Amino acid sequence: MSLKDLFRNQLSKVIEWTNQQQELLVWKFPSSNHEIKNASKLIIAPEQGAHLVYEGKIPDVLEEASIYNLETDNHPFITNLLKLRTSFESEHKFKIYFYRTSENVNLPWGTSQAIKYMDPVYGIPVQLGANGTFSFKIAKALYLFTEIIGSKD
């Protein structure tokens, strides 16, 4: 680790989900040690929301497009110097999970092949198949995160 990297890891950050892909519903902000510094800024764009996970708990779910100030116990330089016993690693972990709030439209569904079915009345084999499109929107983001996604990357 160079001296430049050491100083860069100690500075507050501006965190945002910039290249939001159409097929991606949830995106975890990549952080090697999950030590987001105090006074970092979080930008929530329109059609986005964010789950904040701090010290293993969900203190807030942000759904409004805005700039938020993040308050953590990870202070630049001081936290790392005081954590000699834990190899200079802070126990105050902060994870950010972004999610899409816009509607996902025209998603295809259907059977890949026809299903063979025996008609009970006439006793002849019939091949059935179905396909179409559907749309959905995340209505309960906290439920999606706590019950389905959890702490997965």
PDB file of C-alpha atoms in Angstrom, residues 1 5 11 34 47-48 59 92 95 103 107 144 146 148:
ATOM      1  CA  MET A   1       0.000   0.000   0.000  1.00  0.00           C
ATOM      2  CA  ASP A   5      -3.517   5.007  -1.038  1.00  0.00           C
ATOM      3  CA  LEU A  11     -10.761  10.889   3.302  1.00  0.00           C
ATOM      4  CA  HIS A  34     -16.629  -1.094   4.724  1.00  0.00           C
ATOM      5  CA  GLU A  47     -35.650   6.396  -9.397  1.00  0.00           C
ATOM      6  CA  GLN A  48     -33.257   5.144  -6.686  1.00  0.00           C
ATOM      7  CA  PRO A  59     -30.797   2.586  10.777  1.00  0.00           C
ATOM      8  CA  HIS A  92     -17.801   0.413  12.807  1.00  0.00           C
ATOM      9  CA  LYS A  95     -22.587  -0.796   4.019  1.00  0.00           C
ATOM     10  CA  GLU A 103     -40.959   0.242 -12.766  1.00  0.00           C
ATOM     11  CA  LEU A 107     -39.970  -8.536 -19.004  1.00  0.00           C
ATOM     12  CA  LEU A 144     -37.044  -7.213  -0.133  1.00  0.00           C
ATOM     13  CA  THR A 146     -34.388  -8.209   4.950  1.00  0.00           C
ATOM     14  CA  ILE A 148     -34.706 -11.992   0.259  1.00  0.00           C
TER      15      ILE A 148
END
